[in-house]
XYZ file of C-alpha atoms in Angstrom:
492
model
C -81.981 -35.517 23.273
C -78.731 -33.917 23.465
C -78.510 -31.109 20.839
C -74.945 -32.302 19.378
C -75.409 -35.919 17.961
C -72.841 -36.797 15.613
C -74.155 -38.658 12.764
C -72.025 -41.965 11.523
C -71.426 -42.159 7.886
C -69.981 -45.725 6.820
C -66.905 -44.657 4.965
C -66.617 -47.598 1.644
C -63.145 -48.848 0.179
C -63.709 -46.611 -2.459
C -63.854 -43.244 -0.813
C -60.834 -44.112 1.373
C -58.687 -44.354 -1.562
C -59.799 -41.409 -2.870
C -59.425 -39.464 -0.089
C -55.841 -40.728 0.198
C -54.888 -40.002 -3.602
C -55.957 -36.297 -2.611
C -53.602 -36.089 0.341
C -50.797 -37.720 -1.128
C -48.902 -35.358 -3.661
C -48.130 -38.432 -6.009
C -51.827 -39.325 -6.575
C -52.507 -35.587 -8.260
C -52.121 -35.400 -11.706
C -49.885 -31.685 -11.199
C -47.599 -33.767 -8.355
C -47.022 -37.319 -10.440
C -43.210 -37.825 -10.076
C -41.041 -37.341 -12.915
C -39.902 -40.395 -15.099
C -36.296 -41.402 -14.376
C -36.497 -39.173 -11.245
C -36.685 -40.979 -7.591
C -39.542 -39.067 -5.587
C -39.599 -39.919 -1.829
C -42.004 -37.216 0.232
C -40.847 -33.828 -1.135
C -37.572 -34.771 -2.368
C -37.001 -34.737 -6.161
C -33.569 -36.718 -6.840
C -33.221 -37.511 -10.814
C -29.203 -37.246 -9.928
C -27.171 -39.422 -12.596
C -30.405 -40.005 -14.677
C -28.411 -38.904 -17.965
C -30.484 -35.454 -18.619
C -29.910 -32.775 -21.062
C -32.522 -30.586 -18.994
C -34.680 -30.223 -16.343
C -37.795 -32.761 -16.236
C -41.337 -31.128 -16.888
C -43.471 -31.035 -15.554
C -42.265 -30.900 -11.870
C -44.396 -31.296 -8.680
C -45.105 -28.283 -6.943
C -44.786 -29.629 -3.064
C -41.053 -30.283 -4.833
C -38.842 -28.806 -1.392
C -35.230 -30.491 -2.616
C -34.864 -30.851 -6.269
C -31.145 -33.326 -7.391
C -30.389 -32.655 -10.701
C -26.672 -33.423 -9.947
C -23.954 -35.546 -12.560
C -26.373 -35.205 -15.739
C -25.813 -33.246 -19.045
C -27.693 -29.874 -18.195
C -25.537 -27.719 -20.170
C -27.500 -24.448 -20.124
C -30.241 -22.991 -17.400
C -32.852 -21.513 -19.178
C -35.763 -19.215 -17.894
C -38.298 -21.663 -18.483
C -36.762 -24.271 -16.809
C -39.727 -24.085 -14.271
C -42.904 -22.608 -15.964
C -44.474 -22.742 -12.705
C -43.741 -21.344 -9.482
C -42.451 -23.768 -6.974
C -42.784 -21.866 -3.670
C -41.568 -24.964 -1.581
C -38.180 -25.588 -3.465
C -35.524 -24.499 -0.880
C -32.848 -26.547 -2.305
C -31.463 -26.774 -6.111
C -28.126 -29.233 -7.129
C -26.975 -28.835 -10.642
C -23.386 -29.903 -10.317
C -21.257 -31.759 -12.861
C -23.435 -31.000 -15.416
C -21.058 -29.075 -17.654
C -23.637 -25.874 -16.853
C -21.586 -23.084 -19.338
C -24.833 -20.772 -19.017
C -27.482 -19.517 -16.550
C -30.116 -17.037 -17.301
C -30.148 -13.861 -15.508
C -34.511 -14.732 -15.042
C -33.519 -18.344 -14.300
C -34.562 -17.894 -10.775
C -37.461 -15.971 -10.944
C -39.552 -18.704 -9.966
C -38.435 -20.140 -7.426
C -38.044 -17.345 -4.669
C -38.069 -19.148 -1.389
C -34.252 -21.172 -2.271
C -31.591 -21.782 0.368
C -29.125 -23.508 -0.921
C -27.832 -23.506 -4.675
C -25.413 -25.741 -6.338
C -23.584 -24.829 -9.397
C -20.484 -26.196 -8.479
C -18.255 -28.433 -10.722
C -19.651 -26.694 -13.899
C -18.259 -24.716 -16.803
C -19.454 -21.541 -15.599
C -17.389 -18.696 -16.890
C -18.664 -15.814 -15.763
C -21.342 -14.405 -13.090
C -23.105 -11.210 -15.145
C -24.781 -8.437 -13.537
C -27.794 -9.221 -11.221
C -27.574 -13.149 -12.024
C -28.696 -14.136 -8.532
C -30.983 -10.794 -7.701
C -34.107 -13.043 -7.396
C -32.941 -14.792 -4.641
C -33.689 -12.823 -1.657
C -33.471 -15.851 0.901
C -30.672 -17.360 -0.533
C -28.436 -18.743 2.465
C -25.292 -20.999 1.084
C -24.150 -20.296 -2.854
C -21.740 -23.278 -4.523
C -20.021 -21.953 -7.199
C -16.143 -23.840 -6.628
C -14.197 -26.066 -9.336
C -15.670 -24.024 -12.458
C -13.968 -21.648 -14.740
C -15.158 -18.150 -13.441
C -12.797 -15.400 -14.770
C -14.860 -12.268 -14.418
C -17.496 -11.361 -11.440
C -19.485 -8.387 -11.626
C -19.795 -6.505 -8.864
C -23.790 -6.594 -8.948
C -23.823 -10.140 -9.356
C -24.673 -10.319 -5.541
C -27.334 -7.801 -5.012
C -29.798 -8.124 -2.791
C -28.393 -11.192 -0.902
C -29.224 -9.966 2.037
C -29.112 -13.736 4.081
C -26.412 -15.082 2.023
C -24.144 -16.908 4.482
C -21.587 -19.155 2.751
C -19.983 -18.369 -0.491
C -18.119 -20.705 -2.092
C -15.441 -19.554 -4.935
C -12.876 -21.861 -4.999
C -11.333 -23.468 -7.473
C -12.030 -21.285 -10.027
C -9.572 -18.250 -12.502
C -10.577 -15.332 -10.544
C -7.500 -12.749 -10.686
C -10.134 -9.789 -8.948
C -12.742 -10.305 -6.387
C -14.697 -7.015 -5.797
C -13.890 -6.858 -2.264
C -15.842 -3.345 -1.309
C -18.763 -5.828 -1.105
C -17.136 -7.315 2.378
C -16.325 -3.523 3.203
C -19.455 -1.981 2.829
C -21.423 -4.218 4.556
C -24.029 -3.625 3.275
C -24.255 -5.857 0.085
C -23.999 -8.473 2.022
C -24.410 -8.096 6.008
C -24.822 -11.579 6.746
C -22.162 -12.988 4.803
C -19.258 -15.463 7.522
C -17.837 -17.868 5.259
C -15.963 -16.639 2.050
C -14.084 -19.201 0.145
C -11.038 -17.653 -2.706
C -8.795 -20.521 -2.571
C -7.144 -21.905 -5.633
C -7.843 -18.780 -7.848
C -5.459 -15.981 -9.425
C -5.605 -13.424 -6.750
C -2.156 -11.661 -6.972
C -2.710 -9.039 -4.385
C -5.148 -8.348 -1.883
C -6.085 -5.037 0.401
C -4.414 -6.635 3.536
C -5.805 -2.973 5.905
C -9.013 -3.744 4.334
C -9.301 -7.321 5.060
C -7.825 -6.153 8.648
C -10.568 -3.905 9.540
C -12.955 -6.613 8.472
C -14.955 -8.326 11.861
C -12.649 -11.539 13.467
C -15.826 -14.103 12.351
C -15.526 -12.789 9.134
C -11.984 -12.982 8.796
C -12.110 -16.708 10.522
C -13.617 -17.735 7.663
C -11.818 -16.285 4.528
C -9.855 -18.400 2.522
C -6.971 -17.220 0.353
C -4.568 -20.501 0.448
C -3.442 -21.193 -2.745
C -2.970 -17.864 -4.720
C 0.156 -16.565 -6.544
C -0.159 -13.788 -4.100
C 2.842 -10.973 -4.096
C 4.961 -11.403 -0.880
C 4.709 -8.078 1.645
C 4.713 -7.348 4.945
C 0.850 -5.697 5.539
C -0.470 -9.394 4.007
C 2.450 -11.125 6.465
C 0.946 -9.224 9.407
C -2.630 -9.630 8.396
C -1.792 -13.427 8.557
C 0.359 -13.483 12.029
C -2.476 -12.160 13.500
C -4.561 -14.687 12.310
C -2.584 -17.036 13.511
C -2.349 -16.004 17.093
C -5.825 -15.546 17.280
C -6.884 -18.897 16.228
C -8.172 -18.391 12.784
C -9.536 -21.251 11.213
C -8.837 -19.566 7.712
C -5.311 -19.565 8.864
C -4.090 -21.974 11.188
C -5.998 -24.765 9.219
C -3.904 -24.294 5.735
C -0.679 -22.451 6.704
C 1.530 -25.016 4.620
C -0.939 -23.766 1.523
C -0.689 -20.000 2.394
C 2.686 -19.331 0.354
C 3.243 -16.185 -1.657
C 5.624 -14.893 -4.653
C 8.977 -13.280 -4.260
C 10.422 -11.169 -6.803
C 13.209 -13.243 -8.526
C 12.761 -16.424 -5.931
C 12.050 -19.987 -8.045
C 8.941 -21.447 -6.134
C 6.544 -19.362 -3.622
C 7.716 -19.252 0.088
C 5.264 -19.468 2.745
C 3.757 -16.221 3.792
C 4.045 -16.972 7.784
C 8.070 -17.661 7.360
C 8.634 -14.010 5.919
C 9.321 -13.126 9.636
C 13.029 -11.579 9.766
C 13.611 -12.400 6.000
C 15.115 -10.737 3.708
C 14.648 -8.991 1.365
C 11.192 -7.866 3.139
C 12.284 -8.553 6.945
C 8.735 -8.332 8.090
C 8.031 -7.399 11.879
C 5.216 -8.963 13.262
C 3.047 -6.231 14.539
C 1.731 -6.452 17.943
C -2.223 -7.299 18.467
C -4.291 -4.888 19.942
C -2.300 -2.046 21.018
C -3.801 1.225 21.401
C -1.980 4.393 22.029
C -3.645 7.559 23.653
C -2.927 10.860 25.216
C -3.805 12.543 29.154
C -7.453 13.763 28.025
C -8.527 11.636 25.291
C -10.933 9.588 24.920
C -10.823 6.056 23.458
C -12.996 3.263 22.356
C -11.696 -0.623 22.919
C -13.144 -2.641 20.741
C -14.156 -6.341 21.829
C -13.481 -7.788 18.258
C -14.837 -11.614 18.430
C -14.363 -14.403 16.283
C -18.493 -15.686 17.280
C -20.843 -14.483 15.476
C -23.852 -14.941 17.879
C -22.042 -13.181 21.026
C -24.537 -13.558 23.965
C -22.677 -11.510 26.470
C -19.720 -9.567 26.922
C -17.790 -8.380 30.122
C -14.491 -6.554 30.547
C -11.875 -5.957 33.438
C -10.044 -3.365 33.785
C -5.866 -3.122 34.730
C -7.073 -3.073 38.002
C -9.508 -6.015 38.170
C -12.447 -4.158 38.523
C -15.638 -5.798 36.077
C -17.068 -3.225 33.726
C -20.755 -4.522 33.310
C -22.146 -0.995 32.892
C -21.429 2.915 33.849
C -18.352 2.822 36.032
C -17.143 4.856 38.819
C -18.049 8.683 37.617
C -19.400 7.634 33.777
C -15.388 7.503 32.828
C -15.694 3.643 32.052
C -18.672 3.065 29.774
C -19.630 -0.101 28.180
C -21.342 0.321 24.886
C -24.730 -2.180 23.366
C -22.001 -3.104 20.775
C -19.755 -5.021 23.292
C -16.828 -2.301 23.323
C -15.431 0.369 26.269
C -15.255 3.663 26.027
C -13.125 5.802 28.000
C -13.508 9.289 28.343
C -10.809 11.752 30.465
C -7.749 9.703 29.902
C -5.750 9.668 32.911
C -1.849 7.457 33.230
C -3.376 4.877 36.238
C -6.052 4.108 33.040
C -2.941 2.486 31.122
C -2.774 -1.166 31.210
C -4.366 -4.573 29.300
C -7.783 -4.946 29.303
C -9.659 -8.314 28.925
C -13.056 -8.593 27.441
C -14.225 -11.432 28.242
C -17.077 -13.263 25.687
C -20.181 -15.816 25.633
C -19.920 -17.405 22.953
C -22.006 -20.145 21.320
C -19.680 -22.723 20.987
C -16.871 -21.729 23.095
C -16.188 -18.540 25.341
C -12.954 -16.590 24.592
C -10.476 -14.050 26.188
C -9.562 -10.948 23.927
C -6.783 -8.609 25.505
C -6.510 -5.047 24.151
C -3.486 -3.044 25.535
C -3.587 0.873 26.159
C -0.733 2.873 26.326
C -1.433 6.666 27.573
C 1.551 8.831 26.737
C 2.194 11.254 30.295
C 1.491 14.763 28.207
C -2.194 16.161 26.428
C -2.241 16.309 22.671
C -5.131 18.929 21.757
C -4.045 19.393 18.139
C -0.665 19.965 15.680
C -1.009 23.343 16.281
C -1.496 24.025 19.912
C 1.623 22.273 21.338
C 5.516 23.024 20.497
C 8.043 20.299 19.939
C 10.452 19.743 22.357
C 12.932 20.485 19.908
C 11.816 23.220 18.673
C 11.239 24.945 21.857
C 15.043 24.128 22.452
C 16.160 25.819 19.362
C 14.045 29.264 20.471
C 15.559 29.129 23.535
C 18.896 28.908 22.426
C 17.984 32.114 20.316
C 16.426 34.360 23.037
C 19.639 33.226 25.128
C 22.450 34.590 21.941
C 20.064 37.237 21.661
C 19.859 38.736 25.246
C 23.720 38.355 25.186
C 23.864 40.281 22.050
C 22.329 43.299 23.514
C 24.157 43.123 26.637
C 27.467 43.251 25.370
C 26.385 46.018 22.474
C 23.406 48.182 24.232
C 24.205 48.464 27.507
C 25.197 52.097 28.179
C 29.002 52.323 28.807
C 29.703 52.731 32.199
C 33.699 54.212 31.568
C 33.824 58.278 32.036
C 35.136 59.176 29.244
C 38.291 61.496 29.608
C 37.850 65.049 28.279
C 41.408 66.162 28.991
C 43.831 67.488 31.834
C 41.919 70.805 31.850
C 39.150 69.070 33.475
C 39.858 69.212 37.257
C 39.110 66.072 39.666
C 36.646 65.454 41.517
C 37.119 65.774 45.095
C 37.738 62.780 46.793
C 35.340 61.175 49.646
C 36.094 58.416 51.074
C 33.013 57.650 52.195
C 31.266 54.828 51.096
C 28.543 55.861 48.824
C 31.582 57.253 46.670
C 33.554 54.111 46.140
C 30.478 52.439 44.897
C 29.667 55.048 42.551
C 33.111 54.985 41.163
C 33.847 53.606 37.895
C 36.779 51.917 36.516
C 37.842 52.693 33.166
C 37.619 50.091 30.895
C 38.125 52.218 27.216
C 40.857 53.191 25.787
C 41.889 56.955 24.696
C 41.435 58.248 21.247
C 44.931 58.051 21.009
C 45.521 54.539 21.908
C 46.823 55.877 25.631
C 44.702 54.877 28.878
C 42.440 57.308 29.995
C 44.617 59.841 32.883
C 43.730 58.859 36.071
C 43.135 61.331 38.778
C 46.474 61.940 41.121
C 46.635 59.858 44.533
C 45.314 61.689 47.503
C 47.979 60.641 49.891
C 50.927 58.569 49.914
C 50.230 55.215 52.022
C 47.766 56.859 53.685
C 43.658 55.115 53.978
C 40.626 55.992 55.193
C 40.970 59.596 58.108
C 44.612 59.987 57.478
C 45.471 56.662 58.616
C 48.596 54.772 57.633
C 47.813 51.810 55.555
C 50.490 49.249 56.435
C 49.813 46.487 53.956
C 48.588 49.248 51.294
C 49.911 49.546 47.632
C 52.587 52.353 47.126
C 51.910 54.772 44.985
C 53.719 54.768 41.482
C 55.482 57.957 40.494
C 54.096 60.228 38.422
C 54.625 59.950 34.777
C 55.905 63.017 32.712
C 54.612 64.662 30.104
C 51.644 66.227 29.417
C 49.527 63.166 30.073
C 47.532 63.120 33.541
C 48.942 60.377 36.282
C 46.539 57.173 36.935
C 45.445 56.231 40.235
C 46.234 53.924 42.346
C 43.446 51.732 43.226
C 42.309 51.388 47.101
C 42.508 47.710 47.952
C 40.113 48.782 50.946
C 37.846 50.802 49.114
C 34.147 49.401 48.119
C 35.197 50.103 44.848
C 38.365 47.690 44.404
C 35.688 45.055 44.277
C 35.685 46.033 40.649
C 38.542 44.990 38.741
C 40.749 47.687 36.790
C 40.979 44.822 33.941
C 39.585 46.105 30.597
C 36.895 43.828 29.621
C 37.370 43.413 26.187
C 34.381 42.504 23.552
């Protein structure tokens, strides 16, 4: 006999049934669909059924629960007594909802998608949706929201798609997109149609492209100026859905115009005369270093590249560990040098579509190591237009003065030479006496005579003396050494 011998039972018309009432979720008494409700699998749909609340009690296999275009009006706590770990999906618009619990939620931890949309809903109080830690897409457009706390959001942590439209919002609290930490997975964020009046255009600008690709803020009285004009333009060149898909509805307020203008048209207008700023342009010095960032409208990037001015593909370390390429898609480069200026293209995998982003890198031809270790170039001209008046200064006033003072007639000459040394040596008054009189020259060796006792033919003649007690001047020797010096005064 084999040791295994399976033993036939004959299975009657009776125990098949009841084994099929327990695998069926309708046959259990705990799972019996509710009345006026439509119950196909694990979907719930008691849309239009004319409710003031929430059928008990409900299946607990319930996965996708329609409680849509009833008269719900309020969302209690014990809505669902029991927990329904299944539900992943909850619709409760156009009921004229006006008030949900802050523990509405509590029971129902695994939801994914929430529908409050089309309500009366005027305000979302602290920590209203805390209990929904999986919580993916969030409906709250077409209601009256005026106030949303800042906590209202905590610990969304998955939350995708926001939806906020529609609604009398005049402040969103925007440091939750800036943190990112609130919420790190959030790419679709819908403010159209509300009451926004301003918004932090530098913020929103340093916010990642497939974030910004999906952030609507058409249809606001928003206050014209050129950082939200800018913020826009470059929306529009890079292909923003956000932007290119409602520019007609994009319009803004200027002060003392009739109707809004639209915001991409402020270009060259007055009284703003916005300039479109320039995408991508980094500016840099000989020895920085700099970090291009590969700023992508996909989300789920699979691979980045990037060439350089040169053509050469960056994939990892290049050349000498200059060129780096970093895990989060961007290139650093260390040791500036001016052949590294140019446009880079990084070049991305997307999962839809791949796309080109060009960053542009100007590298001024001088080293900036801080405000305080390099001179302007003006002011170095100014100091050097001081230490030039100033050396002229004390030339013309400290110099020792070179003219021999006379001391008188009584003082007898000194003997001529005529040699060469002497002529050099010799100094030409340029002074004046105390008495307003030149200073007496010495009397003229010879008459017409030069160098040995020689007759000078082309020489100067010599003037005759002067009377009175005053000394006669000299004659200067055109051959000399010394009439290279002229007898001129130099005056000061």
């Amino acid at each position: 006999c084999h040791p295994c011998v399976a033993m036939r039972v004959p299975v009657g018309p009776l125990s098949l049934l009841l084994a099929l009432s327990l695998l069926s979720p309708q046959g259990s008494v705990a799972g019996s669909c509710p009345p006026r409700c439509v119950c196909a699998s694990n979907l719930l749909s008691c849309s239009q059924a004319n409710l003031s609340a929430v059928p008990a009690p409900l299946p607990r296999f319930t996965a996708v629960l329609d409680l849509s275009h009833n008269n719900v009006t309020r969302l209690r706590a014990d809505w669902a007594p029991a927990r329904l770990p299944h539900l992943h999906a909850l619709l409760l618009s156009h009921n004229g909802l006006a008030f949900v619990s802050t523990e509405a939620f509590t029971h129902v931890p695994r939801l994914r998608h929430l529908d409050l949309s089309s309500n009366r809903l005027r305000t979302l109080d602290e920590n209203l949706f805390s209990d929904l830690g999986e919580l993916e897409v969030l409906l709250l457009y077409n209601n009256e929201i005026t106030t949303v706390d800042r906590t209202a959001f905590e610990n969304l942590g998955r939350l995708r798609k926001l939806y906020l439209g529609q609604n009398r919002i005049a402040r969103f609290p925007l440091e939750l997109l800036r943190e990112g930490t609130r919420l790190p997975q959030l790419a679709l964020l819908d403010l159209s149609a509300n009451r926004l009046r301003a918004v932090p255009a530098g913020e929103l600008q340093a916010l990642p492209a497939w974030l910004r690709d999906r952030l609507y803020l058409h249809n606001n009285p928003l206050a014209c100026d050129c950082p939200l004009f800018q913020l826009l333009a470059r929306g529009r060149r890079r292909r923003l859905s956000a932007v290119v898909d409602f520019q007609d509805e994009l319009r803004c307020v200027l002060p003392g115009a009739p109707t809004p203008v639209g915001i991409l048209a402020l270009a060259g207008r007055q009284p703003l005369n916005c300039s479109e700023a320039r995408e991508a342009v980094l500016e840099a010095h000989l020895g920085d270093s700099v970090t291009l960032g590969c700023d992508s409208r996909w989300q789920g990037v699979r691979s980045r590249h990037w060439v350089t001015p040169g053509g050469e593909r960056v994939l990892g370390d290049g050349g000498n560990g200059s060129v780096v390429l970093l895990a989060n898609g961007s290139l650093q480069l260390q040791a500036l040098r001016p052949e590294d200026a140019g446009t880079y293209a990084c070049w991305v995998a997307g999962p839809l579509l791949n796309e080109t982003l060009y960053v542009e890198l100007l590298v001024h031809n001088f080293t900036l190591h801080g405000p305080h270790d390099t001179l302007n170039t003006a002011y170095t001209t100014l100091v050097g237009c001081i230490l030039s008046v100033v050396l002229v200064l004390i030339y013309l006033y400290l110099t020792p003065c070179r003219c021999c003072c006379c001391r008188g007639a009584e003082k007898p000459p000194a003997p001529r030479d005529d040699s060469i040394n002497s002529s050099v040596l010799s100094t030409t008054p340029n002074h004046a006496g105390g008495t307003g009189e030149p200073c007496g020259s010495r009397a003229a060796s010879g008459a017409g005579t030069g160098q040995n006792g020689r007759f000078k033919g082309g020489g100067t003649p010599p003037l005759p003396p002067r009377q009175g007690p005053k000394t006669q001047r000299k004659v200067s020797d055109p051959d000399s050494v010394s009439s290279v010096f002229s007898d001129t005064p130099i005056v000061v």
